[in-house]
């Protein structure tokens, strides 16, 4: 399955960062393009795992250094 956008179908992205300001800034930046749609956000690792399982995005943009469960552990799960 390719993550490349099909005409009219944007790349579906989940943003994961423990800093809400970073997530909001990235979401605003990505909203400026028609090729990308932010379909979920998470502020910590377990929440990220749950959101990704639920929305099944094409791409996850994740902070590697988060409290409790870091980005690498999320990827493993």
PDB file of N, CA, C and O in Angstrom:
ATOM      1  N   UNK A   1       0.842  -1.175   0.000  1.00  0.00           N
ATOM      2  CA  UNK A   1       0.000   0.000   0.000  1.00  0.00           C
ATOM      3  C   UNK A   1       0.886   1.237   0.000  1.00  0.00           C
ATOM      4  O   UNK A   1       1.765   1.389   0.823  1.00  0.00           O
ATOM      5  N   UNK A   2       0.659   2.116  -0.909  1.00  0.00           N
ATOM      6  CA  UNK A   2       1.460   3.318  -1.049  1.00  0.00           C
ATOM      7  C   UNK A   2       0.894   4.454  -0.219  1.00  0.00           C
ATOM      8  O   UNK A   2      -0.311   4.591  -0.063  1.00  0.00           O
ATOM      9  N   UNK A   3       1.780   5.298   0.338  1.00  0.00           N
ATOM     10  CA  UNK A   3       1.342   6.466   1.094  1.00  0.00           C
ATOM     11  C   UNK A   3       1.201   7.687   0.189  1.00  0.00           C
ATOM     12  O   UNK A   3       0.814   8.744   0.643  1.00  0.00           O
ATOM     13  N   UNK A   4       1.535   7.542  -1.084  1.00  0.00           N
ATOM     14  CA  UNK A   4       1.422   8.663  -2.016  1.00  0.00           C
ATOM     15  C   UNK A   4      -0.041   9.027  -2.217  1.00  0.00           C
ATOM     16  O   UNK A   4      -0.894   8.156  -2.310  1.00  0.00           O
ATOM     17  N   UNK A   5      -0.337  10.333  -2.252  1.00  0.00           N
ATOM     18  CA  UNK A   5      -1.739  10.714  -2.389  1.00  0.00           C
ATOM     19  C   UNK A   5      -2.297  10.362  -3.758  1.00  0.00           C
ATOM     20  O   UNK A   5      -1.626  10.479  -4.771  1.00  0.00           O
ATOM     21  N   UNK A   6      -3.508   9.872  -3.758  1.00  0.00           N
ATOM     22  CA  UNK A   6      -4.250   9.657  -4.980  1.00  0.00           C
ATOM     23  C   UNK A   6      -5.027  10.940  -5.205  1.00  0.00           C
ATOM     24  O   UNK A   6      -5.474  11.572  -4.244  1.00  0.00           O
ATOM     25  N   UNK A   7      -5.183  11.338  -6.436  1.00  0.00           N
ATOM     26  CA  UNK A   7      -5.847  12.606  -6.715  1.00  0.00           C
ATOM     27  C   UNK A   7      -7.105  12.749  -5.851  1.00  0.00           C
ATOM     28  O   UNK A   7      -8.004  11.942  -5.905  1.00  0.00           O
ATOM     29  N   UNK A   8      -7.114  13.786  -5.032  1.00  0.00           N
ATOM     30  CA  UNK A   8      -8.259  14.069  -4.182  1.00  0.00           C
ATOM     31  C   UNK A   8      -8.258  13.359  -2.843  1.00  0.00           C
ATOM     32  O   UNK A   8      -9.107  13.610  -2.012  1.00  0.00           O
ATOM     33  N   UNK A   9      -7.312  12.440  -2.611  1.00  0.00           N
ATOM     34  CA  UNK A   9      -7.252  11.716  -1.339  1.00  0.00           C
ATOM     35  C   UNK A   9      -5.944  12.075  -0.638  1.00  0.00           C
ATOM     36  O   UNK A   9      -4.872  11.674  -1.078  1.00  0.00           O
ATOM     37  N   UNK A  10      -6.020  12.841   0.451  1.00  0.00           N
ATOM     38  CA  UNK A  10      -4.797  13.273   1.130  1.00  0.00           C
ATOM     39  C   UNK A  10      -4.125  12.155   1.929  1.00  0.00           C
ATOM     40  O   UNK A  10      -4.761  11.155   2.280  1.00  0.00           O
ATOM     41  N   UNK A  11      -2.858  12.338   2.205  1.00  0.00           N
ATOM     42  CA  UNK A  11      -2.106  11.451   3.094  1.00  0.00           C
ATOM     43  C   UNK A  11      -2.643  11.679   4.503  1.00  0.00           C
ATOM     44  O   UNK A  11      -2.716  12.803   4.977  1.00  0.00           O
ATOM     45  N   UNK A  12      -3.003  10.592   5.182  1.00  0.00           N
ATOM     46  CA  UNK A  12      -3.581  10.669   6.524  1.00  0.00           C
ATOM     47  C   UNK A  12      -2.469  10.553   7.563  1.00  0.00           C
ATOM     48  O   UNK A  12      -1.746   9.564   7.596  1.00  0.00           O
ATOM     49  N   UNK A  13      -2.350  11.574   8.433  1.00  0.00           N
ATOM     50  CA  UNK A  13      -1.237  11.689   9.375  1.00  0.00           C
ATOM     51  C   UNK A  13      -1.747  11.739  10.813  1.00  0.00           C
ATOM     52  O   UNK A  13      -2.755  12.396  11.095  1.00  0.00           O
ATOM     53  N   UNK A  14      -1.034  11.058  11.712  1.00  0.00           N
ATOM     54  CA  UNK A  14      -1.247  11.196  13.153  1.00  0.00           C
ATOM     55  C   UNK A  14      -0.011  11.877  13.723  1.00  0.00           C
ATOM     56  O   UNK A  14       1.126  11.501  13.405  1.00  0.00           O
ATOM     57  N   UNK A  15      -0.229  12.889  14.565  1.00  0.00           N
ATOM     58  CA  UNK A  15       0.850  13.627  15.217  1.00  0.00           C
ATOM     59  C   UNK A  15       0.966  13.164  16.667  1.00  0.00           C
ATOM     60  O   UNK A  15      -0.043  13.094  17.378  1.00  0.00           O
ATOM     61  N   UNK A  16       2.195  12.862  17.100  1.00  0.00           N
ATOM     62  CA  UNK A  16       2.418  12.411  18.472  1.00  0.00           C
ATOM     63  C   UNK A  16       3.563  13.209  19.073  1.00  0.00           C
ATOM     64  O   UNK A  16       4.698  13.155  18.589  1.00  0.00           O
ATOM     65  N   UNK A  17       3.248  13.970  20.119  1.00  0.00           N
ATOM     66  CA  UNK A  17       4.260  14.748  20.835  1.00  0.00           C
ATOM     67  C   UNK A  17       3.684  15.087  22.199  1.00  0.00           C
ATOM     68  O   UNK A  17       2.493  15.368  22.312  1.00  0.00           O
ATOM     69  N   UNK A  18       4.515  15.040  23.228  1.00  0.00           N
ATOM     70  CA  UNK A  18       4.025  15.349  24.565  1.00  0.00           C
ATOM     71  C   UNK A  18       3.860  16.853  24.804  1.00  0.00           C
ATOM     72  O   UNK A  18       3.350  17.257  25.838  1.00  0.00           O
ATOM     73  N   UNK A  19       4.220  17.671  23.854  1.00  0.00           N
ATOM     74  CA  UNK A  19       4.043  19.129  23.954  1.00  0.00           C
ATOM     75  C   UNK A  19       2.887  19.551  23.043  1.00  0.00           C
ATOM     76  O   UNK A  19       2.995  19.478  21.811  1.00  0.00           O
ATOM     77  N   UNK A  20       1.807  20.002  23.656  1.00  0.00           N
ATOM     78  CA  UNK A  20       0.608  20.384  22.902  1.00  0.00           C
ATOM     79  C   UNK A  20       0.898  21.514  21.908  1.00  0.00           C
ATOM     80  O   UNK A  20       0.320  21.535  20.815  1.00  0.00           O
ATOM     81  N   UNK A  21       1.787  22.431  22.255  1.00  0.00           N
ATOM     82  CA  UNK A  21       2.120  23.555  21.363  1.00  0.00           C
ATOM     83  C   UNK A  21       2.782  23.043  20.086  1.00  0.00           C
ATOM     84  O   UNK A  21       2.490  23.538  18.991  1.00  0.00           O
ATOM     85  N   UNK A  22       3.635  22.051  20.213  1.00  0.00           N
ATOM     86  CA  UNK A  22       4.297  21.458  19.039  1.00  0.00           C
ATOM     87  C   UNK A  22       3.260  20.785  18.148  1.00  0.00           C
ATOM     88  O   UNK A  22       3.239  20.974  16.930  1.00  0.00           O
ATOM     89  N   UNK A  23       2.384  19.986  18.762  1.00  0.00           N
ATOM     90  CA  UNK A  23       1.337  19.316  17.977  1.00  0.00           C
ATOM     91  C   UNK A  23       0.454  20.337  17.257  1.00  0.00           C
ATOM     92  O   UNK A  23       0.136  20.174  16.078  1.00  0.00           O
ATOM     93  N   UNK A  24       0.069  21.382  17.966  1.00  0.00           N
ATOM     94  CA  UNK A  24      -0.801  22.402  17.360  1.00  0.00           C
ATOM     95  C   UNK A  24      -0.101  23.110  16.209  1.00  0.00           C
ATOM     96  O   UNK A  24      -0.699  23.348  15.153  1.00  0.00           O
ATOM     97  N   UNK A  25       1.175  23.427  16.382  1.00  0.00           N
ATOM     98  CA  UNK A  25       1.935  24.088  15.318  1.00  0.00           C
ATOM     99  C   UNK A  25       2.082  23.212  14.087  1.00  0.00           C
ATOM    100  O   UNK A  25       1.905  23.668  12.955  1.00  0.00           O
ATOM    101  N   UNK A  26       2.396  21.941  14.313  1.00  0.00           N
ATOM    102  CA  UNK A  26       2.511  21.009  13.184  1.00  0.00           C
ATOM    103  C   UNK A  26       1.169  20.832  12.486  1.00  0.00           C
ATOM    104  O   UNK A  26       1.108  20.804  11.256  1.00  0.00           O
ATOM    105  N   UNK A  27       0.101  20.709  13.263  1.00  0.00           N
ATOM    106  CA  UNK A  27      -1.228  20.543  12.670  1.00  0.00           C
ATOM    107  C   UNK A  27      -1.587  21.755  11.824  1.00  0.00           C
ATOM    108  O   UNK A  27      -2.122  21.610  10.710  1.00  0.00           O
ATOM    109  N   UNK A  28      -1.279  22.940  12.316  1.00  0.00           N
ATOM    110  CA  UNK A  28      -1.567  24.160  11.560  1.00  0.00           C
ATOM    111  C   UNK A  28      -0.743  24.212  10.278  1.00  0.00           C
ATOM    112  O   UNK A  28      -1.262  24.545   9.208  1.00  0.00           O
ATOM    113  N   UNK A  29       0.526  23.863  10.369  1.00  0.00           N
ATOM    114  CA  UNK A  29       1.392  23.849   9.197  1.00  0.00           C
ATOM    115  C   UNK A  29       0.892  22.843   8.156  1.00  0.00           C
ATOM    116  O   UNK A  29       0.787  23.165   6.967  1.00  0.00           O
ATOM    117  N   UNK A  30       0.548  21.648   8.599  1.00  0.00           N
ATOM    118  CA  UNK A  30       0.091  20.611   7.671  1.00  0.00           C
ATOM    119  C   UNK A  30      -1.281  20.930   7.089  1.00  0.00           C
ATOM    120  O   UNK A  30      -1.604  20.498   5.976  1.00  0.00           O
ATOM    121  N   UNK A  31      -2.088  21.685   7.804  1.00  0.00           N
ATOM    122  CA  UNK A  31      -3.415  22.068   7.308  1.00  0.00           C
ATOM    123  C   UNK A  31      -3.329  23.001   6.103  1.00  0.00           C
ATOM    124  O   UNK A  31      -4.304  23.157   5.368  1.00  0.00           O
ATOM    125  N   UNK A  32      -2.170  23.580   5.888  1.00  0.00           N
ATOM    126  CA  UNK A  32      -2.002  24.529   4.781  1.00  0.00           C
ATOM    127  C   UNK A  32      -1.833  23.829   3.433  1.00  0.00           C
ATOM    128  O   UNK A  32      -1.730  24.491   2.410  1.00  0.00           O
ATOM    129  N   UNK A  33      -1.821  22.508   3.415  1.00  0.00           N
ATOM    130  CA  UNK A  33      -1.698  21.771   2.159  1.00  0.00           C
ATOM    131  C   UNK A  33      -2.904  20.858   1.961  1.00  0.00           C
ATOM    132  O   UNK A  33      -3.457  20.330   2.920  1.00  0.00           O
ATOM    133  N   UNK A  34      -3.305  20.704   0.722  1.00  0.00           N
ATOM    134  CA  UNK A  34      -4.430  19.819   0.401  1.00  0.00           C
ATOM    135  C   UNK A  34      -4.016  18.350   0.365  1.00  0.00           C
ATOM    136  O   UNK A  34      -4.874  17.472   0.371  1.00  0.00           O
ATOM    137  N   UNK A  35      -2.714  18.081   0.336  1.00  0.00           N
ATOM    138  CA  UNK A  35      -2.213  16.717   0.194  1.00  0.00           C
ATOM    139  C   UNK A  35      -2.094  15.961   1.512  1.00  0.00           C
ATOM    140  O   UNK A  35      -1.766  14.783   1.516  1.00  0.00           O
ATOM    141  N   UNK A  36      -2.316  16.662   2.651  1.00  0.00           N
ATOM    142  CA  UNK A  36      -2.132  16.044   3.963  1.00  0.00           C
ATOM    143  C   UNK A  36      -3.336  16.360   4.843  1.00  0.00           C
ATOM    144  O   UNK A  36      -3.802  17.495   4.883  1.00  0.00           O
ATOM    145  N   UNK A  37      -3.803  15.338   5.566  1.00  0.00           N
ATOM    146  CA  UNK A  37      -4.899  15.513   6.507  1.00  0.00           C
ATOM    147  C   UNK A  37      -4.487  14.928   7.851  1.00  0.00           C
ATOM    148  O   UNK A  37      -4.127  13.748   7.937  1.00  0.00           O
ATOM    149  N   UNK A  38      -4.505  15.745   8.903  1.00  0.00           N
ATOM    150  CA  UNK A  38      -4.204  15.260  10.252  1.00  0.00           C
ATOM    151  C   UNK A  38      -5.468  14.580  10.770  1.00  0.00           C
ATOM    152  O   UNK A  38      -6.491  15.218  10.977  1.00  0.00           O
ATOM    153  N   UNK A  39      -5.382  13.265  10.969  1.00  0.00           N
ATOM    154  CA  UNK A  39      -6.550  12.477  11.364  1.00  0.00           C
ATOM    155  C   UNK A  39      -6.531  12.084  12.835  1.00  0.00           C
ATOM    156  O   UNK A  39      -7.475  11.466  13.326  1.00  0.00           O
ATOM    157  N   UNK A  40      -5.458  12.443  13.533  1.00  0.00           N
ATOM    158  CA  UNK A  40      -5.387  12.138  14.958  1.00  0.00           C
ATOM    159  C   UNK A  40      -4.163  12.760  15.589  1.00  0.00           C
ATOM    160  O   UNK A  40      -3.193  13.097  14.906  1.00  0.00           O
ATOM    161  N   UNK A  41      -4.260  12.914  16.914  1.00  0.00           N
ATOM    162  CA  UNK A  41      -3.142  13.437  17.689  1.00  0.00           C
ATOM    163  C   UNK A  41      -3.090  12.700  19.013  1.00  0.00           C
ATOM    164  O   UNK A  41      -4.110  12.226  19.507  1.00  0.00           O
ATOM    165  N   UNK A  42      -1.886  12.618  19.571  1.00  0.00           N
ATOM    166  CA  UNK A  42      -1.710  12.000  20.884  1.00  0.00           C
ATOM    167  C   UNK A  42      -0.606  12.728  21.627  1.00  0.00           C
ATOM    168  O   UNK A  42       0.349  13.213  21.022  1.00  0.00           O
ATOM    169  N   UNK A  43      -0.747  12.779  22.955  1.00  0.00           N
ATOM    170  CA  UNK A  43       0.225  13.473  23.785  1.00  0.00           C
ATOM    171  C   UNK A  43       1.136  12.552  24.563  1.00  0.00           C
ATOM    172  O   UNK A  43       2.036  13.022  25.259  1.00  0.00           O
ATOM    173  N   UNK A  44       0.912  11.239  24.474  1.00  0.00           N
ATOM    174  CA  UNK A  44       1.788  10.285  25.150  1.00  0.00           C
ATOM    175  C   UNK A  44       1.724   8.938  24.431  1.00  0.00           C
ATOM    176  O   UNK A  44       0.851   8.710  23.600  1.00  0.00           O
ATOM    177  N   UNK A  45       2.647   8.057  24.789  1.00  0.00           N
ATOM    178  CA  UNK A  45       2.852   6.820  24.049  1.00  0.00           C
ATOM    179  C   UNK A  45       1.672   5.889  23.937  1.00  0.00           C
ATOM    180  O   UNK A  45       1.316   5.450  22.846  1.00  0.00           O
ATOM    181  N   UNK A  46       1.047   5.527  25.069  1.00  0.00           N
ATOM    182  CA  UNK A  46      -0.067   4.578  25.001  1.00  0.00           C
ATOM    183  C   UNK A  46      -1.238   5.175  24.228  1.00  0.00           C
ATOM    184  O   UNK A  46      -1.898   4.480  23.457  1.00  0.00           O
ATOM    185  N   UNK A  47      -1.467   6.460  24.414  1.00  0.00           N
ATOM    186  CA  UNK A  47      -2.521   7.131  23.646  1.00  0.00           C
ATOM    187  C   UNK A  47      -2.208   7.052  22.157  1.00  0.00           C
ATOM    188  O   UNK A  47      -3.093   6.835  21.339  1.00  0.00           O
ATOM    189  N   UNK A  48      -0.942   7.211  21.797  1.00  0.00           N
ATOM    190  CA  UNK A  48      -0.531   7.125  20.392  1.00  0.00           C
ATOM    191  C   UNK A  48      -0.834   5.749  19.818  1.00  0.00           C
ATOM    192  O   UNK A  48      -1.373   5.628  18.720  1.00  0.00           O
ATOM    193  N   UNK A  49      -0.491   4.705  20.563  1.00  0.00           N
ATOM    194  CA  UNK A  49      -0.760   3.338  20.111  1.00  0.00           C
ATOM    195  C   UNK A  49      -2.261   3.162  19.878  1.00  0.00           C
ATOM    196  O   UNK A  49      -2.685   2.619  18.842  1.00  0.00           O
ATOM    197  N   UNK A  50      -3.068   3.642  20.802  1.00  0.00           N
ATOM    198  CA  UNK A  50      -4.525   3.513  20.679  1.00  0.00           C
ATOM    199  C   UNK A  50      -5.067   4.275  19.476  1.00  0.00           C
ATOM    200  O   UNK A  50      -5.892   3.749  18.718  1.00  0.00           O
ATOM    201  N   UNK A  51      -4.600   5.508  19.282  1.00  0.00           N
ATOM    202  CA  UNK A  51      -5.080   6.332  18.164  1.00  0.00           C
ATOM    203  C   UNK A  51      -4.693   5.698  16.832  1.00  0.00           C
ATOM    204  O   UNK A  51      -5.506   5.611  15.908  1.00  0.00           O
ATOM    205  N   UNK A  52      -3.462   5.246  16.728  1.00  0.00           N
ATOM    206  CA  UNK A  52      -2.996   4.636  15.471  1.00  0.00           C
ATOM    207  C   UNK A  52      -3.784   3.369  15.155  1.00  0.00           C
ATOM    208  O   UNK A  52      -4.181   3.149  14.009  1.00  0.00           O
ATOM    209  N   UNK A  53      -4.056   2.570  16.157  1.00  0.00           N
ATOM    210  CA  UNK A  53      -4.860   1.359  15.931  1.00  0.00           C
ATOM    211  C   UNK A  53      -6.271   1.711  15.480  1.00  0.00           C
ATOM    212  O   UNK A  53      -6.874   0.997  14.694  1.00  0.00           O
ATOM    213  N   UNK A  54      -6.795   2.806  15.998  1.00  0.00           N
ATOM    214  CA  UNK A  54      -8.160   3.199  15.660  1.00  0.00           C
ATOM    215  C   UNK A  54      -8.279   3.812  14.266  1.00  0.00           C
ATOM    216  O   UNK A  54      -9.144   3.434  13.486  1.00  0.00           O
ATOM    217  N   UNK A  55      -7.398   4.773  13.932  1.00  0.00           N
ATOM    218  CA  UNK A  55      -7.567   5.523  12.677  1.00  0.00           C
ATOM    219  C   UNK A  55      -6.735   4.989  11.520  1.00  0.00           C
ATOM    220  O   UNK A  55      -6.973   5.369  10.377  1.00  0.00           O
ATOM    221  N   UNK A  56      -5.752   4.138  11.804  1.00  0.00           N
ATOM    222  CA  UNK A  56      -4.911   3.511  10.769  1.00  0.00           C
ATOM    223  C   UNK A  56      -4.404   4.518   9.729  1.00  0.00           C
ATOM    224  O   UNK A  56      -4.747   4.445   8.552  1.00  0.00           O
ATOM    225  N   UNK A  57      -3.551   5.451  10.171  1.00  0.00           N
ATOM    226  CA  UNK A  57      -3.043   6.488   9.269  1.00  0.00           C
ATOM    227  C   UNK A  57      -2.011   5.948   8.284  1.00  0.00           C
ATOM    228  O   UNK A  57      -1.500   4.839   8.447  1.00  0.00           O
ATOM    229  N   UNK A  58      -1.703   6.769   7.289  1.00  0.00           N
ATOM    230  CA  UNK A  58      -0.631   6.443   6.344  1.00  0.00           C
ATOM    231  C   UNK A  58       0.734   6.742   6.951  1.00  0.00           C
ATOM    232  O   UNK A  58       1.712   6.049   6.678  1.00  0.00           O
ATOM    233  N   UNK A  59       0.793   7.798   7.790  1.00  0.00           N
ATOM    234  CA  UNK A  59       2.052   8.281   8.363  1.00  0.00           C
ATOM    235  C   UNK A  59       1.823   8.657   9.823  1.00  0.00           C
ATOM    236  O   UNK A  59       0.785   9.214  10.174  1.00  0.00           O
ATOM    237  N   UNK A  60       2.822   8.362  10.672  1.00  0.00           N
ATOM    238  CA  UNK A  60       2.819   8.831  12.060  1.00  0.00           C
ATOM    239  C   UNK A  60       4.066   9.687  12.241  1.00  0.00           C
ATOM    240  O   UNK A  60       5.183   9.217  12.003  1.00  0.00           O
ATOM    241  N   UNK A  61       3.868  10.928  12.630  1.00  0.00           N
ATOM    242  CA  UNK A  61       4.975  11.843  12.923  1.00  0.00           C
ATOM    243  C   UNK A  61       5.097  11.877  14.440  1.00  0.00           C
ATOM    244  O   UNK A  61       4.232  12.419  15.126  1.00  0.00           O
ATOM    245  N   UNK A  62       6.172  11.245  14.974  1.00  0.00           N
ATOM    246  CA  UNK A  62       6.253  10.992  16.401  1.00  0.00           C
ATOM    247  C   UNK A  62       7.522  11.523  17.042  1.00  0.00           C
ATOM    248  O   UNK A  62       8.619  11.350  16.515  1.00  0.00           O
ATOM    249  N   UNK A  63       7.342  12.112  18.202  1.00  0.00           N
ATOM    250  CA  UNK A  63       8.441  12.514  19.068  1.00  0.00           C
ATOM    251  C   UNK A  63       9.069  11.244  19.641  1.00  0.00           C
ATOM    252  O   UNK A  63       8.354  10.351  20.099  1.00  0.00           O
ATOM    253  N   UNK A  64      10.366  11.130  19.613  1.00  0.00           N
ATOM    254  CA  UNK A  64      11.027   9.942  20.154  1.00  0.00           C
ATOM    255  C   UNK A  64      11.186   9.997  21.668  1.00  0.00           C
ATOM    256  O   UNK A  64      11.276   8.965  22.321  1.00  0.00           O
ATOM    257  N   UNK A  65      11.233  11.197  22.241  1.00  0.00           N
ATOM    258  CA  UNK A  65      11.497  11.355  23.668  1.00  0.00           C
ATOM    259  C   UNK A  65      10.257  11.875  24.382  1.00  0.00           C
ATOM    260  O   UNK A  65       9.998  13.073  24.420  1.00  0.00           O
ATOM    261  N   UNK A  66       9.482  10.932  24.937  1.00  0.00           N
ATOM    262  CA  UNK A  66       8.291  11.271  25.694  1.00  0.00           C
ATOM    263  C   UNK A  66       8.339  10.528  27.020  1.00  0.00           C
ATOM    264  O   UNK A  66       8.932   9.460  27.120  1.00  0.00           O
ATOM    265  N   UNK A  67       7.694  11.088  28.053  1.00  0.00           N
ATOM    266  CA  UNK A  67       7.663  10.382  29.343  1.00  0.00           C
ATOM    267  C   UNK A  67       6.876   9.080  29.249  1.00  0.00           C
ATOM    268  O   UNK A  67       6.021   8.922  28.378  1.00  0.00           O
ATOM    269  N   UNK A  68       7.156   8.160  30.136  1.00  0.00           N
ATOM    270  CA  UNK A  68       6.503   6.846  30.259  1.00  0.00           C
ATOM    271  C   UNK A  68       6.780   5.932  29.079  1.00  0.00           C
ATOM    272  O   UNK A  68       7.392   4.896  29.242  1.00  0.00           O
ATOM    273  N   UNK A  69       6.321   6.264  27.886  1.00  0.00           N
ATOM    274  CA  UNK A  69       6.572   5.421  26.721  1.00  0.00           C
ATOM    275  C   UNK A  69       7.068   6.298  25.587  1.00  0.00           C
ATOM    276  O   UNK A  69       6.332   7.136  25.075  1.00  0.00           O
ATOM    277  N   UNK A  70       8.314   6.121  25.210  1.00  0.00           N
ATOM    278  CA  UNK A  70       8.903   6.915  24.142  1.00  0.00           C
ATOM    279  C   UNK A  70       8.483   6.439  22.769  1.00  0.00           C
ATOM    280  O   UNK A  70       7.797   5.424  22.606  1.00  0.00           O
ATOM    281  N   UNK A  71       8.875   7.179  21.771  1.00  0.00           N
ATOM    282  CA  UNK A  71       8.504   6.895  20.395  1.00  0.00           C
ATOM    283  C   UNK A  71       8.953   5.533  19.897  1.00  0.00           C
ATOM    284  O   UNK A  71       8.206   4.861  19.179  1.00  0.00           O
ATOM    285  N   UNK A  72      10.139   5.099  20.272  1.00  0.00           N
ATOM    286  CA  UNK A  72      10.628   3.804  19.800  1.00  0.00           C
ATOM    287  C   UNK A  72       9.786   2.657  20.362  1.00  0.00           C
ATOM    288  O   UNK A  72       9.496   1.685  19.663  1.00  0.00           O
ATOM    289  N   UNK A  73       9.391   2.752  21.616  1.00  0.00           N
ATOM    290  CA  UNK A  73       8.541   1.727  22.202  1.00  0.00           C
ATOM    291  C   UNK A  73       7.172   1.713  21.515  1.00  0.00           C
ATOM    292  O   UNK A  73       6.597   0.649  21.278  1.00  0.00           O
ATOM    293  N   UNK A  74       6.657   2.881  21.187  1.00  0.00           N
ATOM    294  CA  UNK A  74       5.382   2.960  20.452  1.00  0.00           C
ATOM    295  C   UNK A  74       5.486   2.246  19.118  1.00  0.00           C
ATOM    296  O   UNK A  74       4.582   1.500  18.734  1.00  0.00           O
ATOM    297  N   UNK A  75       6.574   2.487  18.415  1.00  0.00           N
ATOM    298  CA  UNK A  75       6.765   1.847  17.110  1.00  0.00           C
ATOM    299  C   UNK A  75       6.805   0.328  17.261  1.00  0.00           C
ATOM    300  O   UNK A  75       6.221  -0.386  16.455  1.00  0.00           O
ATOM    301  N   UNK A  76       7.447  -0.150  18.299  1.00  0.00           N
ATOM    302  CA  UNK A  76       7.507  -1.604  18.513  1.00  0.00           C
ATOM    303  C   UNK A  76       6.114  -2.194  18.718  1.00  0.00           C
ATOM    304  O   UNK A  76       5.831  -3.309  18.293  1.00  0.00           O
ATOM    305  N   UNK A  77       5.264  -1.436  19.395  1.00  0.00           N
ATOM    306  CA  UNK A  77       3.917  -1.945  19.674  1.00  0.00           C
ATOM    307  C   UNK A  77       3.041  -1.825  18.454  1.00  0.00           C
ATOM    308  O   UNK A  77       2.124  -2.534  18.237  1.00  0.00           O
TER     309      UNK A  77
END
